[in-house]
């Protein structure tokens, strides 16, 4: 069985990535950071999602020798010139508090009319392995920021993001519905054939 390391400690993100990747890449065993000896994870210091994803993937590869996948993702709000962007997880401070991030973002958009509340969830997913060229893909989900927090599913900004064509937030969608349209799902489905080819699946 081929093994690949997913460089994440975020349990919900790990579940989402495993759920999408495993059926597409037969015979793959997806390990999380909890399955390997601890190492110093790099700070997300790059100005782009792609840069941070590559940074995390290369750190995982260097520490473990395993082919490694890492993602960096966030919400980019039109009225805030694309912010929070790469700062999404730390928007309200270094504690990475999802609820505080959501409350802060809603407050910042309080006076923004509905027609100007457009936003995108963006994910960059990197795949690196020894002696091979890096692979990196981008997925995007367009939608808008609603005016209150709704739903109990998902994580991060899902409770305030409504994808185009839906009248529910991504936190109110079923797992299957969200996986079909999510930024991370799109990126992973693009990356999966590259992973399968590289690992000989």
Coordinates of N, CA and C in Angstrom, one line a residue:
X1 N 0.8 -1.2 0.0 CA 0.0 0.0 0.0 C 0.9 1.2 0.0
X2 N 0.6 2.2 -0.9 CA 1.3 3.4 -0.9 C 0.9 4.3 0.2
X3 N 1.9 5.0 0.8 CA 1.6 5.9 1.9 C 1.9 7.4 1.5
X4 N 1.1 8.2 2.0 CA 1.3 9.7 1.7 C 1.0 10.4 3.0
X5 N 1.7 11.4 3.4 CA 1.5 12.2 4.6 C 0.8 13.4 4.3
X6 N -0.3 13.6 5.0 CA -1.1 14.9 4.9 C -0.6 15.8 6.1
X7 N 0.1 16.9 5.7 CA 0.7 17.7 6.8 C -0.3 18.6 7.4
X8 N -1.2 18.0 8.3 CA -2.2 18.8 9.0 C -2.5 18.1 10.3
X9 N -2.7 19.0 11.3 CA -3.3 18.5 12.6 C -4.7 18.9 12.8
X10 N -5.3 19.5 11.8 CA -6.7 19.9 11.8 C -7.6 18.7 11.5
X11 N -8.2 18.2 12.5 CA -9.0 16.9 12.4 C -10.0 16.9 11.3
X12 N -10.8 18.0 11.3 CA -11.9 18.1 10.3 C -11.3 18.3 8.9
X13 N -10.2 19.0 8.8 CA -9.6 19.1 7.4 C -9.0 17.8 7.0
X14 N -8.4 17.1 7.9 CA -7.8 15.8 7.6 C -8.9 14.8 7.2
X15 N -10.1 14.8 7.9 CA -11.2 14.0 7.5 C -11.7 14.3 6.1
X16 N -11.8 15.6 5.8 CA -12.3 16.1 4.5 C -11.3 15.6 3.4
X17 N -10.0 15.8 3.6 CA -9.0 15.5 2.6 C -9.0 13.9 2.4
X18 N -9.0 13.2 3.5 CA -9.0 11.7 3.3 C -10.3 11.2 2.6
X19 N -11.4 11.8 2.9 CA -12.7 11.4 2.3 C -12.7 11.6 0.8
X20 N -12.1 12.7 0.4 CA -12.0 13.0 -1.1 C -10.9 12.2 -1.8
X21 N -9.8 12.1 -1.2 CA -8.6 11.5 -1.8 C -8.7 10.0 -1.9
X22 N -9.1 9.3 -0.8 CA -9.0 7.9 -0.8 C -9.8 7.2 -1.9
X23 N -11.0 7.6 -2.2 CA -11.7 6.9 -3.3 C -11.1 7.1 -4.7
X24 N -10.4 8.2 -4.8 CA -9.8 8.6 -6.2 C -8.5 7.9 -6.4
X25 N -7.8 7.7 -5.3 CA -6.4 7.0 -5.4 C -6.5 5.7 -4.7
X26 N -6.8 4.6 -5.5 CA -6.9 3.3 -4.8 C -5.6 2.8 -4.2
X27 N -5.8 2.2 -3.0 CA -4.7 1.6 -2.3 C -3.8 2.6 -1.6
X28 N -4.3 3.8 -1.4 CA -3.4 4.8 -0.7 C -3.8 4.8 0.8
X29 N -2.7 4.9 1.6 CA -2.9 5.1 3.0 C -2.5 6.6 3.3
X30 N -3.5 7.3 3.8 CA -3.3 8.7 4.1 C -3.0 8.9 5.6
X31 N -1.7 9.3 5.9 CA -1.3 9.5 7.3 C -1.5 11.0 7.6
X32 N -1.8 11.3 8.9 CA -1.8 12.7 9.4 C -0.6 12.9 10.2
X33 N -0.4 14.1 10.7 CA 0.8 14.4 11.5 C 0.7 13.7 12.8
X34 N -0.4 13.3 13.3 CA -0.5 12.5 14.5 C 0.0 11.0 14.3
X35 N 0.2 10.6 13.1 CA 0.7 9.3 12.8 C 2.2 9.2 12.6
X36 N 2.9 10.3 12.7 CA 4.3 10.3 12.5 C 5.0 11.1 13.7
X37 N 6.3 10.8 13.9 CA 7.0 11.5 15.0 C 6.9 13.0 14.8
X38 N 6.7 13.7 15.9 CA 6.5 15.2 15.8 C 7.8 15.9 15.3
X39 N 7.6 16.9 14.6 CA 8.7 17.8 14.1 C 8.2 19.2 14.1
X40 N 9.1 20.1 14.0 CA 8.8 21.6 14.1 C 8.1 22.0 12.8
X41 N 6.9 22.3 12.9 CA 6.1 22.8 11.7 C 6.5 24.2 11.4
X42 N 6.6 24.5 10.1 CA 7.0 25.9 9.8 C 5.9 26.9 10.0
X43 N 6.2 28.1 10.3 CA 5.3 29.2 10.4 C 4.8 29.5 9.0
X44 N 3.5 29.9 8.8 CA 3.0 30.2 7.5 C 3.4 31.7 7.2
X45 N 4.6 31.8 6.6 CA 5.2 33.1 6.4 C 5.1 33.6 5.0
X46 N 4.6 32.8 4.1 CA 4.5 33.2 2.7 C 3.3 34.1 2.4
X47 N 3.4 34.9 1.4 CA 2.3 35.9 1.1 C 1.2 35.2 0.2
X48 N 1.4 34.0 -0.2 CA 0.4 33.3 -1.0 C 0.0 32.0 -0.5
X49 N -1.2 31.5 -0.8 CA -1.7 30.2 -0.5 C -0.7 29.1 -1.0
X50 N -0.3 29.3 -2.3 CA 0.7 28.4 -2.9 C 2.0 28.3 -2.1
X51 N 2.5 29.4 -1.8 CA 3.8 29.4 -1.0 C 3.7 28.7 0.3
X52 N 2.6 29.0 1.0 CA 2.5 28.3 2.3 C 2.2 26.8 2.2
X53 N 1.5 26.4 1.2 CA 1.2 25.0 1.0 C 2.6 24.3 0.7
X54 N 3.4 24.9 -0.2 CA 4.7 24.3 -0.5 C 5.6 24.3 0.7
X55 N 5.6 25.3 1.5 CA 6.4 25.4 2.7 C 6.1 24.2 3.6
X56 N 4.8 24.0 3.9 CA 4.4 22.9 4.8 C 4.7 21.6 4.2
X57 N 4.4 21.4 2.9 CA 4.7 20.1 2.3 C 6.2 19.7 2.3
X58 N 7.0 20.7 2.0 CA 8.5 20.4 2.0 C 9.0 20.1 3.4
X59 N 8.4 20.8 4.4 CA 8.8 20.5 5.8 C 8.5 19.1 6.2
X60 N 7.3 18.7 5.8 CA 6.8 17.3 6.1 C 7.7 16.3 5.4
X61 N 8.0 16.5 4.2 CA 8.9 15.6 3.4 C 10.3 15.5 4.0
X62 N 10.8 16.7 4.4 CA 12.2 16.7 5.0 C 12.2 16.0 6.3
X63 N 11.1 16.1 7.1 CA 11.1 15.5 8.4 C 10.8 14.0 8.4
X64 N 10.1 13.5 7.4 CA 9.6 12.1 7.4 C 10.1 11.3 6.2
X65 N 10.5 11.9 5.2 CA 10.9 11.2 4.0 C 9.7 10.7 3.2
X66 N 8.5 10.9 3.6 CA 7.3 10.4 3.0 C 6.8 11.4 1.9
X67 N 6.3 11.0 0.8 CA 5.6 11.9 -0.1 C 4.5 12.6 0.7
X68 N 4.5 13.9 0.5 CA 3.7 14.8 1.4 C 2.7 15.7 0.7
X69 N 1.5 15.9 1.2 CA 0.5 16.8 0.7 C 0.3 17.8 1.8
X70 N 0.2 19.1 1.4 CA -0.2 20.1 2.4 C -1.1 21.1 1.7
X71 N -2.0 21.7 2.4 CA -2.8 22.7 1.8 C -2.7 24.0 2.6
X72 N -3.0 25.1 1.9 CA -3.3 26.4 2.6 C -4.5 26.9 2.0
X73 N -5.4 27.4 2.8 CA -6.7 27.9 2.3 C -7.2 29.0 3.1
X74 N -8.2 29.7 2.6 CA -8.8 30.8 3.3 C -9.9 31.4 2.5
X75 N -10.5 32.4 3.1 CA -11.6 33.2 2.4 C -11.0 34.5 2.0
X76 N -11.4 34.9 0.8 CA -11.0 36.2 0.2 C -12.2 37.0 -0.1
X77 N -12.4 38.1 0.6 CA -13.6 38.9 0.5 C -13.4 40.1 -0.4
X78 N -14.3 40.2 -1.4 CA -14.1 41.2 -2.4 C -14.0 42.6 -1.8
X79 N -15.0 42.9 -0.8 CA -15.1 44.2 -0.2 C -13.9 44.6 0.7
X80 N -13.1 43.6 1.0 CA -11.9 43.8 1.8 C -10.6 43.6 1.0
X81 N -10.8 43.8 -0.3 CA -9.6 43.6 -1.2 C -8.9 42.3 -1.1
X82 N -9.7 41.2 -1.0 CA -9.1 39.9 -0.9 C -8.7 39.4 0.4
X83 N -8.9 40.2 1.4 CA -8.6 39.8 2.8 C -9.8 39.0 3.4
X84 N -9.6 38.2 4.4 CA -8.4 37.9 5.1 C -7.3 37.1 4.4
X85 N -7.7 36.3 3.3 CA -6.7 35.6 2.5 C -5.9 34.7 3.3
X86 N -4.5 34.8 3.2 CA -3.6 33.9 3.9 C -3.7 34.1 5.4
X87 N -4.3 35.2 5.8 CA -4.4 35.4 7.3 C -5.7 34.9 7.9
X88 N -6.5 34.1 7.1 CA -7.8 33.7 7.5 C -7.9 33.1 8.8
X89 N -7.0 32.1 9.1 CA -7.0 31.4 10.4 C -6.7 32.3 11.6
X90 N -5.9 33.3 11.3 CA -5.4 34.2 12.4 C -6.0 35.6 12.3
X91 N -7.2 35.7 11.6 CA -7.7 37.0 11.4 C -8.0 37.8 12.7
X92 N -8.4 37.1 13.7 CA -8.7 37.8 15.0 C -7.6 37.7 16.0
X93 N -6.5 37.1 15.6 CA -5.3 36.9 16.5 C -4.7 35.6 16.3
X94 N -3.6 35.4 17.0 CA -2.8 34.1 16.8 C -3.4 32.9 17.4
X95 N -4.5 33.0 18.2 CA -5.2 31.9 18.8 C -5.9 31.0 17.8
X96 N -6.1 31.5 16.6 CA -6.8 30.8 15.5 C -8.2 30.4 16.0
X97 N -8.9 31.3 16.6 CA -10.3 31.0 17.1 C -11.3 31.2 16.0
X98 N -11.9 30.1 15.6 CA -12.9 30.2 14.5 C -14.0 31.2 14.8
X99 N -14.6 31.1 16.0 CA -15.8 31.9 16.3 C -15.4 33.4 16.3
X100 N -14.2 33.7 16.9 CA -13.8 35.1 17.0 C -13.5 35.6 15.5
X101 N -12.9 34.8 14.7 CA -12.7 35.2 13.3 C -14.0 35.5 12.6
X102 N -15.0 34.7 12.8 CA -16.3 34.9 12.1 C -17.0 36.2 12.6
X103 N -16.9 36.4 13.9 CA -17.6 37.6 14.5 C -16.9 38.8 14.0
X104 N -15.5 38.8 14.0 CA -14.8 39.9 13.5 C -15.1 40.2 12.0
X105 N -15.1 39.2 11.2 CA -15.4 39.4 9.8 C -16.8 40.0 9.6
X106 N -17.8 39.4 10.3 CA -19.2 40.0 10.2 C -19.2 41.4 10.6
X107 N -18.5 41.8 11.6 CA -18.5 43.2 12.1 C -17.8 44.1 11.0
X108 N -16.8 43.6 10.4 CA -16.1 44.4 9.3 C -17.0 44.6 8.1
X109 N -17.9 43.7 7.9 CA -18.8 43.8 6.7 C -20.2 44.3 7.1
X110 N -20.4 44.8 8.3 CA -21.7 45.2 8.8 C -22.4 46.2 7.9
X111 N -21.7 47.2 7.4 CA -22.3 48.2 6.5 C -22.2 48.0 5.0
X112 N -21.7 46.8 4.7 CA -21.5 46.4 3.2 C -22.8 45.9 2.7
X113 N -23.4 46.4 1.6 CA -24.7 45.9 1.1 C -24.5 44.5 0.5
X114 N -25.6 43.8 0.5 CA -25.6 42.4 0.0 C -24.9 42.2 -1.3
X115 N -25.2 43.1 -2.2 CA -24.6 43.0 -3.6 C -23.1 43.1 -3.6
X116 N -22.5 43.6 -2.5 CA -21.0 43.8 -2.5 C -20.4 42.8 -1.5
X117 N -21.1 41.8 -1.1 CA -20.5 40.8 -0.1 C -19.9 39.6 -0.8
X118 N -19.6 39.7 -2.0 CA -19.0 38.5 -2.7 C -17.7 38.1 -2.1
X119 N -17.4 36.8 -2.2 CA -16.2 36.2 -1.6 C -15.9 34.9 -2.3
X120 N -14.7 34.5 -2.1 CA -14.2 33.2 -2.6 C -13.5 32.4 -1.5
X121 N -13.8 31.1 -1.4 CA -12.9 30.2 -0.6 C -11.9 29.8 -1.6
X122 N -10.6 29.8 -1.3 CA -9.5 29.4 -2.1 C -8.6 28.4 -1.4
X123 N -8.2 27.3 -2.1 CA -7.3 26.3 -1.5 C -6.2 26.1 -2.5
X124 N -5.0 26.1 -2.0 CA -3.8 25.6 -2.7 C -3.4 24.3 -2.1
X125 N -3.2 23.3 -2.9 CA -2.8 22.0 -2.4 C -1.5 21.6 -3.1
X126 N -0.5 21.3 -2.3 CA 0.8 20.9 -2.8 C 1.1 19.5 -2.6
X127 N 1.8 18.8 -3.5 CA 2.2 17.4 -3.4 C 3.7 17.4 -3.7
X128 N 4.5 17.0 -2.8 CA 6.0 16.9 -3.0 C 6.5 15.5 -2.6
X129 N 7.5 15.1 -3.3 CA 8.1 13.8 -3.0 C 9.6 13.9 -3.4
X130 N 10.4 12.9 -2.9 CA 11.9 13.0 -3.1 C 12.2 13.0 -4.6
X131 N 13.1 13.8 -5.0 CA 13.7 13.7 -6.4 C 12.6 13.8 -7.5
X132 N 11.6 14.7 -7.3 CA 10.6 14.9 -8.3 C 10.1 16.3 -8.2
X133 N 9.5 16.7 -9.3 CA 9.0 18.1 -9.4 C 7.8 18.3 -8.5
X134 N 7.7 19.4 -7.9 CA 6.5 19.7 -7.1 C 5.3 19.9 -7.9
X135 N 4.2 19.4 -7.3 CA 2.9 19.6 -8.0 C 2.1 20.5 -7.1
X136 N 1.4 21.5 -7.7 CA 0.5 22.4 -6.9 C -0.7 22.8 -7.7
X137 N -1.9 22.7 -7.0 CA -3.1 23.0 -7.7 C -3.9 24.0 -6.9
X138 N -4.8 24.7 -7.5 CA -5.7 25.7 -6.9 C -7.2 25.3 -7.1
X139 N -8.0 25.4 -6.0 CA -9.4 25.3 -6.2 C -10.1 26.5 -5.6
X140 N -11.2 26.9 -6.2 CA -11.9 28.0 -5.7 C -13.4 27.8 -5.7
X141 N -14.1 28.3 -4.7 CA -15.6 28.2 -4.6 C -16.1 29.7 -4.4
X142 N -16.8 30.2 -5.3 CA -17.4 31.5 -5.2 C -18.7 31.5 -4.4
X143 N -19.0 32.6 -3.8 CA -20.2 32.8 -3.1 C -20.2 34.2 -2.4
X144 N -20.9 34.2 -1.3 CA -21.0 35.5 -0.6 C -21.0 35.3 0.9
X145 N -20.7 36.4 1.7 CA -20.8 36.3 3.1 C -22.2 36.8 3.6
X146 N -22.9 35.9 4.3 CA -24.2 36.3 4.8 C -24.1 37.2 6.0
X147 N -25.2 37.5 6.7 CA -25.2 38.5 7.8 C -25.2 37.9 9.2
X148 N -25.3 36.5 9.2 CA -25.3 35.9 10.5 C -24.7 34.5 10.4
X149 N -24.4 33.9 11.5 CA -23.8 32.6 11.5 C -24.8 31.5 11.5
X150 N -24.7 30.6 10.5 CA -25.7 29.5 10.4 C -25.1 28.2 10.1
X151 N -25.6 27.2 10.8 CA -25.2 25.8 10.5 C -24.2 25.3 11.5
X152 N -24.1 24.0 11.6 CA -23.2 23.3 12.6 C -22.1 22.4 11.9
X153 N -22.2 22.3 10.6 CA -21.2 21.4 9.9 C -20.0 22.2 9.6
X154 N -19.0 21.5 9.0 CA -17.8 22.2 8.4 C -17.0 22.8 9.5
X155 N -16.2 23.8 9.2 CA -15.3 24.5 10.1 C -14.9 25.8 9.5
X156 N -14.2 26.6 10.3 CA -13.7 27.9 9.8 C -14.8 28.8 9.5
X157 N -14.8 29.4 8.3 CA -15.8 30.4 7.9 C -17.1 29.8 7.2
X158 N -17.2 28.4 7.3 CA -18.4 27.8 6.7 C -19.7 28.3 7.1
X159 N -19.8 28.8 8.4 CA -21.0 29.2 9.0 C -21.5 30.5 8.4
X160 N -20.7 31.3 7.7 CA -21.1 32.5 7.2 C -21.0 32.6 5.6
X161 N -20.6 31.5 5.0 CA -20.4 31.5 3.6 C -21.5 30.8 2.8
X162 N -22.0 31.4 1.9 CA -23.1 30.8 1.0 C -22.6 30.7 -0.4
X163 N -22.4 29.5 -0.9 CA -21.9 29.3 -2.2 C -22.9 29.7 -3.3
X164 N -22.4 30.1 -4.4 CA -23.3 30.5 -5.5 C -24.2 29.4 -5.9
X165 N -25.5 29.7 -6.0 CA -26.5 28.7 -6.4 C -27.1 28.0 -5.2
X166 N -26.7 28.4 -4.0 CA -27.3 27.7 -2.8 C -27.9 28.7 -1.9
X167 N -29.0 28.3 -1.1 CA -29.6 29.2 -0.2 C -29.2 28.8 1.3
X168 N -28.2 27.9 1.4 CA -27.7 27.5 2.7 C -26.2 27.8 2.8
X169 N -25.7 28.0 4.0 CA -24.3 28.1 4.1 C -23.6 26.8 3.9
X170 N -22.3 26.8 3.7 CA -21.6 25.5 3.5 C -21.6 24.7 4.8
X171 N -21.9 25.4 6.0 CA -22.0 24.7 7.2 C -23.4 24.0 7.4
X172 N -24.3 24.3 6.5 CA -25.6 23.7 6.5 C -25.7 22.6 5.4
X173 N -24.7 22.4 4.6 CA -24.8 21.4 3.5 C -24.4 20.1 4.1
X174 N -24.8 19.0 3.4 CA -24.4 17.7 3.8 C -22.9 17.5 3.4
X175 N -22.3 16.5 3.9 CA -20.9 16.3 3.6 C -20.7 16.1 2.1
X176 N -21.6 15.3 1.5 CA -21.5 15.0 0.1 C -21.7 16.3 -0.8
X177 N -22.7 17.1 -0.4 CA -22.9 18.4 -1.1 C -21.7 19.3 -1.0
X178 N -21.1 19.4 0.2 CA -20.0 20.3 0.3 C -18.7 19.8 -0.4
X179 N -18.5 18.5 -0.3 CA -17.3 17.9 -1.0 C -17.4 18.1 -2.5
X180 N -18.6 18.1 -3.1 CA -18.8 18.3 -4.5 C -18.5 19.6 -5.0
X181 N -18.6 20.7 -4.2 CA -18.4 22.0 -4.6 C -17.2 22.8 -4.0
X182 N -16.7 22.2 -2.9 CA -15.7 22.9 -2.1 C -14.4 23.2 -2.8
X183 N -13.8 24.3 -2.5 CA -12.5 24.7 -3.0 C -11.5 23.6 -2.8
X184 N -11.4 23.0 -1.6 CA -10.5 21.9 -1.4 C -10.8 20.7 -2.2
X185 N -12.1 20.4 -2.3 CA -12.5 19.2 -3.1 C -12.1 19.4 -4.5
X186 N -12.3 20.6 -5.1 CA -11.9 20.8 -6.5 C -10.4 20.6 -6.7
X187 N -9.6 21.2 -5.7 CA -8.2 21.1 -5.8 C -7.7 19.7 -5.7
X188 N -8.3 18.9 -4.8 CA -7.9 17.5 -4.6 C -8.3 16.6 -5.7
X189 N -9.4 16.9 -6.3 CA -9.8 16.1 -7.5 C -8.9 16.3 -8.7
X190 N -8.4 17.6 -8.8 CA -7.4 17.9 -9.8 C -6.0 17.2 -9.5
X191 N -5.7 17.2 -8.2 CA -4.4 16.6 -7.8 C -4.4 15.1 -7.8
X192 N -5.5 14.5 -7.5 CA -5.5 13.0 -7.3 C -4.9 12.2 -8.4
X193 N -5.2 12.5 -9.7 CA -4.5 11.7 -10.8 C -3.0 11.9 -10.7
X194 N -2.5 13.0 -10.3 CA -1.0 13.2 -10.2 C -0.5 12.4 -9.1
X195 N -1.2 12.3 -8.0 CA -0.8 11.5 -6.9 C -0.8 10.0 -7.3
X196 N -1.9 9.6 -7.9 CA -2.0 8.2 -8.3 C -0.9 7.8 -9.3
X197 N -0.6 8.6 -10.2 CA 0.5 8.4 -11.2 C 1.9 8.3 -10.5
X198 N 2.1 9.2 -9.6 CA 3.4 9.3 -8.9 C 3.6 8.1 -8.0
X199 N 2.5 7.6 -7.3 CA 2.7 6.5 -6.4 C 2.4 5.2 -7.0
X200 N 2.1 5.2 -8.3 CA 1.9 3.9 -9.0 C 0.7 3.2 -8.7
X201 N -0.4 4.0 -8.3 CA -1.7 3.4 -8.0 C -2.5 3.1 -9.3

